[in-house]
Amino acid sequence: MRKYDLITPEGTKDFLFEECLVRRETEHKLHAIFRSKGYSELTTPGLEFFDVFQSESGHYPQERLYKMTDSKGRLLVLRPESTMPIARVVATRLRDASLPLRLYYNQSVYRFEPALKGRSDEITQTGIELLGSASYMADVEMITTAIEVLSACSDGSFSLELGDAGVFKELMRELNATPEERENIRYLIETKNYPALNDVLDTMGDSRAAAALKKLPALFGGEEVFEKASQLYSNQRIDEILMDLRKLYEDLSEVIGAGRLTVDLGMVNNADYYTGVIIKGYLEGYGEEVLSGGRYNKLLSDFGYDIPATGFAVNVDAVSNILRKNKDVAVQPADAVIYAAPGYEMKAVTVSQELRAKGQIVEYAFFDSIDLVREYAKDRRIGRVVIVDEEITEVE
């Protein structure tokens, strides 16, 4: 007995006409931005070996992966994100390409999301990866491109958060926590769960690193965050991170405009491969980030190719939903519908080809009477009915 033949799996949905139209428009708009900056498109398989997502720098929680086996019994997963497969491609097929490499992608990712969170398990993402440069200008290119993307997808109501994964990593190094403790602390900081975070850190001794980690989620705001952070914890590495991040903040403030840029030193992304600057972008009307990314200088070394990289991904589905709410979107009706009298079907084909060659959208009518064709045209908001018999007659 079939039980699930009329519904989609949890975390997925069907996309209908206007939804598809807006999504394609969004993709084309963003791809034009990427191509204008010299980025080339690639696509990775929807199926990858489980091992791709279990590297030292980029261990992906297996409970969030859709898993299966191939004909040889090897463990496969549906691609949960795009950066790690692209790292695999660059380290193998593009290893001899000249650097830097500028790549963009547009593909679906699949991962189990927490129940009752309203998130999709299948998401369409587009994004860019800039590989082979650790320069300040590479970070500038990446983040200003992110700003351009957010601006193109909004009426100006967007914001960007700026952080650095190095702060959390340095404090955790000082704390000397186990991998399990590290992941738990990371999660509690990400969710800004202050009580639970304090409870966990209280069990790890009374150290300056532990005290700083308790305050890390609250280090959010404008330029004053840098002074607060320097007073909370200081060593050579963190001082360097804060100095570089402050310069980036000041430079970006001139580009993005007042009130749109904030600093969040408690930003600790799920992807543990980030090593430096990280960003999250927001659009008005959506409660979570629609864009995220950052610098990951160690990930490719796990695939045998030690080069730095940075990038970001855009949640196309989220952006499209926002755009649909903010403007009227409708599928364009046909310009004309052609009715072919019996025996004149192929003549109708020729007439339709001529009209389509002029850029018009043309449908064939599948009715036996002109009255039914006219009713159909009226219902579909088609302005012209073309009757093809011995002559060609147009009826408005």
XYZ file of C-alpha atoms in Angstrom:
396
model
C 0.000 0.000 0.000
C 1.392 3.389 -0.980
C 1.430 5.894 1.889
C 3.733 8.711 0.711
C 3.067 9.010 -3.020
C 1.257 12.372 -2.779
C 3.601 14.315 -0.492
C 7.237 15.410 -0.424
C 9.719 14.335 2.280
C 10.087 16.529 5.354
C 12.304 19.523 4.677
C 11.552 19.635 0.940
C 8.936 21.298 -1.273
C 7.735 21.665 -4.838
C 8.469 24.990 -6.536
C 5.729 26.258 -8.822
C 5.582 28.843 -11.582
C 6.261 32.239 -9.989
C 8.617 30.633 -7.475
C 10.721 29.164 -10.266
C 10.636 32.431 -12.197
C 11.948 34.490 -9.276
C 14.554 31.885 -8.419
C 15.923 31.868 -11.973
C 15.952 35.677 -12.066
C 17.849 35.727 -8.769
C 20.399 33.211 -10.030
C 20.944 35.072 -13.306
C 21.379 38.380 -11.475
C 23.992 36.965 -9.100
C 25.815 35.016 -11.797
C 26.148 38.213 -13.819
C 27.880 39.809 -10.825
C 30.227 36.837 -10.480
C 31.101 36.701 -14.175
C 31.764 40.437 -14.244
C 34.567 39.815 -11.743
C 36.175 36.976 -13.703
C 34.607 33.960 -11.985
C 33.978 30.752 -13.971
C 31.255 28.227 -13.205
C 31.715 24.630 -12.120
C 29.358 21.960 -10.817
C 30.176 19.076 -8.483
C 28.240 15.779 -8.202
C 25.200 15.606 -5.980
C 26.686 12.372 -4.621
C 30.083 12.415 -2.908
C 32.027 9.902 -0.875
C 31.508 10.279 2.863
C 35.279 10.756 3.294
C 35.198 14.135 1.489
C 33.415 15.648 4.494
C 35.542 14.020 7.202
C 38.866 15.827 6.784
C 40.751 17.256 9.753
C 39.867 20.842 8.886
C 36.340 20.249 7.714
C 34.746 17.444 9.708
C 31.022 17.543 8.951
C 28.663 16.075 11.609
C 27.518 12.778 10.149
C 24.116 13.000 11.854
C 23.301 15.871 9.479
C 24.222 13.931 6.336
C 21.949 12.012 3.988
C 23.830 8.730 3.590
C 23.628 5.719 1.269
C 25.925 3.108 -0.282
C 27.024 2.451 -3.841
C 27.152 -0.879 -5.674
C 30.472 -1.683 -3.969
C 29.183 -0.994 -0.481
C 31.073 2.308 -0.137
C 29.464 5.033 1.947
C 28.106 7.990 -0.044
C 26.371 11.197 0.996
C 24.211 13.767 -0.713
C 26.318 16.910 -0.973
C 25.675 18.910 2.278
C 27.655 21.977 1.134
C 29.759 23.085 -1.814
C 33.092 24.344 -0.485
C 34.579 20.968 0.430
C 33.710 19.300 -2.911
C 35.204 22.301 -4.712
C 38.344 21.922 -2.596
C 38.496 18.301 -3.796
C 38.145 19.388 -7.442
C 40.805 22.094 -7.147
C 43.258 19.736 -5.407
C 42.859 17.137 -8.168
C 41.604 18.267 -11.572
C 42.638 21.933 -11.218
C 45.931 21.399 -9.431
C 47.966 22.659 -12.394
C 45.771 25.701 -13.075
C 47.356 29.114 -12.599
C 46.491 30.931 -9.376
C 44.407 32.600 -8.176
C 41.380 30.605 -9.243
C 37.993 32.318 -9.329
C 35.107 29.834 -9.324
C 31.357 30.106 -8.881
C 28.655 27.459 -8.520
C 24.888 27.032 -8.445
C 23.651 23.757 -7.000
C 21.497 22.145 -4.336
C 22.795 21.000 -0.961
C 21.150 18.462 1.330
C 21.407 18.163 5.110
C 19.181 17.245 8.029
C 17.988 20.379 9.787
C 16.631 20.446 13.357
C 12.929 19.707 13.636
C 10.536 22.617 14.195
C 13.101 25.162 12.961
C 11.310 25.801 9.684
C 14.472 25.191 7.673
C 14.672 23.182 4.467
C 16.757 20.041 4.105
C 17.232 20.854 0.407
C 18.585 24.321 -0.397
C 19.704 25.873 -3.663
C 22.973 27.728 -3.171
C 25.036 29.940 -5.407
C 28.387 31.322 -4.375
C 32.018 31.964 -5.166
C 35.396 30.597 -4.122
C 38.625 32.571 -4.547
C 41.558 30.189 -4.223
C 45.285 30.779 -4.151
C 45.662 34.132 -2.400
C 45.926 35.046 1.280
C 46.203 38.764 0.521
C 44.190 41.536 2.127
C 42.907 42.473 -1.324
C 41.460 38.964 -1.757
C 39.416 39.455 1.424
C 38.342 42.874 0.165
C 37.246 41.413 -3.183
C 35.280 38.673 -1.475
C 33.459 40.907 0.990
C 32.729 43.754 -1.417
C 31.280 41.160 -3.804
C 29.074 39.940 -0.947
C 27.936 43.526 -0.359
C 27.135 43.885 -4.061
C 25.086 40.677 -3.935
C 23.100 41.866 -0.900
C 22.508 45.234 -2.531
C 21.308 43.617 -5.768
C 18.813 41.487 -3.836
C 17.275 44.287 -1.796
C 16.065 47.859 -1.834
C 18.946 48.818 0.446
C 17.576 47.059 3.529
C 20.497 44.724 4.163
C 23.275 44.314 6.700
C 26.580 42.505 7.035
C 28.239 41.006 10.099
C 32.012 40.781 10.234
C 34.030 38.493 12.477
C 37.159 36.367 12.603
C 37.258 32.649 13.366
C 40.802 33.099 14.673
C 39.603 34.673 17.926
C 37.584 31.604 18.945
C 40.278 29.205 17.746
C 43.007 31.018 19.709
C 40.955 31.077 22.905
C 40.143 27.384 22.549
C 43.822 26.638 22.025
C 44.580 28.436 25.289
C 41.767 26.525 27.008
C 43.142 23.172 25.823
C 39.678 21.601 25.456
C 38.864 18.200 23.952
C 37.245 18.095 20.478
C 33.876 17.252 22.084
C 34.148 20.132 24.562
C 35.241 22.451 21.774
C 32.218 21.604 19.617
C 29.830 22.018 22.555
C 31.290 25.422 23.433
C 31.173 26.474 19.786
C 27.493 25.534 19.577
C 26.598 27.392 22.783
C 28.395 30.528 21.572
C 26.722 30.328 18.170
C 23.269 30.050 19.753
C 24.189 32.677 22.392
C 23.094 30.329 25.180
C 24.759 32.247 28.022
C 23.601 30.104 31.003
C 24.683 26.805 29.467
C 27.936 28.327 28.206
C 28.797 29.608 31.674
C 27.996 26.229 33.224
C 30.300 24.399 30.815
C 33.171 26.865 31.172
C 32.875 26.881 34.974
C 33.900 23.210 34.914
C 37.073 24.009 32.970
C 38.916 26.102 35.517
C 39.242 29.774 36.296
C 41.355 30.956 33.376
C 41.444 34.176 31.371
C 40.566 32.196 28.237
C 37.458 30.745 29.891
C 36.421 34.194 31.124
C 36.879 35.628 27.627
C 34.833 32.835 26.048
C 31.956 33.599 28.422
C 31.913 37.171 27.117
C 32.495 36.320 23.455
C 28.804 36.161 22.386
C 28.281 39.681 23.749
C 31.096 41.194 21.683
C 28.722 42.518 19.052
C 28.235 46.030 17.725
C 30.258 48.790 16.112
C 33.866 49.937 16.387
C 33.683 49.924 20.196
C 33.809 46.098 20.079
C 37.527 46.158 19.316
C 38.354 48.082 22.488
C 36.173 45.797 24.597
C 37.818 42.723 23.100
C 41.359 44.001 23.678
C 40.556 44.632 27.346
C 39.010 41.185 27.738
C 41.937 39.136 26.445
C 45.277 40.013 24.909
C 48.111 38.030 23.419
C 50.191 38.543 20.295
C 47.978 36.491 17.993
C 44.650 37.945 19.128
C 46.064 41.470 19.049
C 47.087 40.922 15.416
C 43.658 39.530 14.532
C 41.865 42.487 16.099
C 44.169 45.010 14.416
C 43.638 43.458 10.960
C 39.889 43.107 11.496
C 39.609 46.723 12.626
C 41.324 47.931 9.447
C 38.957 45.809 7.357
C 35.961 47.177 9.287
C 37.060 50.768 8.708
C 37.682 50.206 5.000
C 34.385 48.386 4.445
C 32.445 51.060 6.310
C 33.271 53.441 3.463
C 31.741 50.987 0.952
C 28.668 49.628 2.687
C 27.402 52.825 4.284
C 26.450 53.781 7.803
C 24.464 51.397 9.922
C 24.803 48.333 7.699
C 28.065 46.886 9.038
C 28.526 45.334 12.484
C 31.252 43.368 14.218
C 30.423 40.039 15.865
C 33.337 38.281 17.531
C 30.924 35.611 18.759
C 30.311 34.510 15.174
C 31.464 30.879 15.046
C 30.167 29.103 11.946
C 29.151 25.450 11.785
C 31.907 24.811 9.273
C 35.035 24.408 11.366
C 37.382 24.933 8.411
C 37.258 28.740 8.635
C 40.572 30.185 9.763
C 40.200 33.957 9.472
C 37.677 36.601 8.430
C 34.069 35.362 8.390
C 30.902 37.140 7.248
C 27.129 36.797 7.419
C 24.703 38.806 5.309
C 21.063 39.575 6.117
C 18.078 40.898 4.201
C 15.061 42.568 5.776
C 12.172 40.134 6.033
C 14.218 37.014 6.816
C 15.295 36.100 10.341
C 18.493 34.223 9.476
C 21.477 34.941 7.287
C 21.015 34.594 3.537
C 24.761 34.781 2.863
C 27.703 33.360 4.798
C 31.331 32.523 4.258
C 34.883 33.477 5.032
C 38.538 32.550 4.795
C 39.660 28.905 4.976
C 43.422 28.611 4.541
C 43.917 25.001 5.690
C 41.095 23.063 4.071
C 42.767 22.338 0.742
C 45.869 20.967 2.475
C 43.654 18.108 3.716
C 43.224 17.171 0.056
C 46.969 17.398 -0.590
C 47.139 20.925 -2.037
C 48.233 23.594 0.436
C 46.838 26.895 -0.839
C 44.755 29.579 0.934
C 41.167 30.322 -0.045
C 38.096 32.372 0.768
C 34.471 32.343 -0.383
C 30.797 32.679 0.438
C 27.463 30.995 -0.339
C 24.040 32.551 -0.911
C 20.781 30.831 0.032
C 18.953 31.355 -3.271
C 15.657 29.990 -1.943
C 15.616 32.454 0.967
C 16.501 35.415 -1.251
C 13.829 34.424 -3.779
C 11.162 34.172 -1.070
C 12.008 37.689 0.115
C 11.900 39.098 -3.412
C 8.517 37.476 -4.078
C 7.085 39.179 -0.995
C 8.425 42.579 -2.004
C 7.188 42.746 -5.594
C 4.402 41.432 -7.784
C 5.609 38.497 -9.845
C 3.583 36.771 -12.548
C 4.398 34.341 -15.308
C 4.251 36.198 -18.617
C 1.242 35.127 -20.730
C 1.645 34.114 -24.354
C 1.451 36.832 -26.979
C -0.784 34.749 -29.234
C -2.631 31.447 -29.495
C -2.933 29.791 -32.911
C -5.999 27.874 -34.026
C -5.409 25.550 -36.988
C -8.417 24.602 -39.068
C -8.525 20.915 -40.077
C -5.961 20.269 -42.799
C -3.965 23.435 -42.008
C -1.952 22.125 -39.028
C 1.455 22.332 -40.704
C 0.712 25.805 -42.034
C -0.012 26.762 -38.398
C 3.390 25.383 -37.436
C 5.051 27.628 -40.037
C 3.117 30.682 -38.830
C 4.074 29.988 -35.205
C 7.751 29.631 -36.139
C 7.675 33.008 -37.878
C 6.122 34.673 -34.827
C 8.553 33.009 -32.415
C 11.456 34.137 -34.569
C 10.294 37.686 -33.803
C 10.569 36.981 -30.068
C 6.882 36.307 -29.419
C 5.485 33.600 -27.132
C 3.032 31.494 -29.131
C 0.777 28.593 -28.122
C -1.267 26.158 -30.197
C -4.990 25.851 -29.487
C -6.312 22.322 -28.933
C -10.030 23.094 -29.241
C -12.563 22.288 -31.942
C -14.256 25.697 -32.086
C -13.140 29.318 -32.301
C -15.416 30.238 -29.377
C -13.581 27.825 -27.073
C -10.237 29.214 -28.277
C -11.393 32.743 -27.449
C -12.525 31.665 -23.979
C -9.159 30.020 -23.410
C -7.300 33.158 -24.568
C -9.388 35.346 -22.266
C -8.816 33.037 -19.282
C -5.037 32.991 -19.885
C -4.855 36.744 -20.666
C -3.591 36.085 -24.207
C -4.224 39.169 -26.327
C -4.375 37.654 -29.840
C -6.011 34.650 -31.476
C -4.550 33.710 -34.860
C -6.806 31.607 -37.093
C -4.978 29.639 -39.778
C -6.924 28.200 -42.705
C -6.756 29.351 -46.324
C -5.898 32.752 -44.926
C -4.332 33.946 -41.705
C -6.707 35.944 -39.550
C -5.945 37.660 -36.261
C -8.666 38.257 -33.677
C -7.994 40.544 -30.708
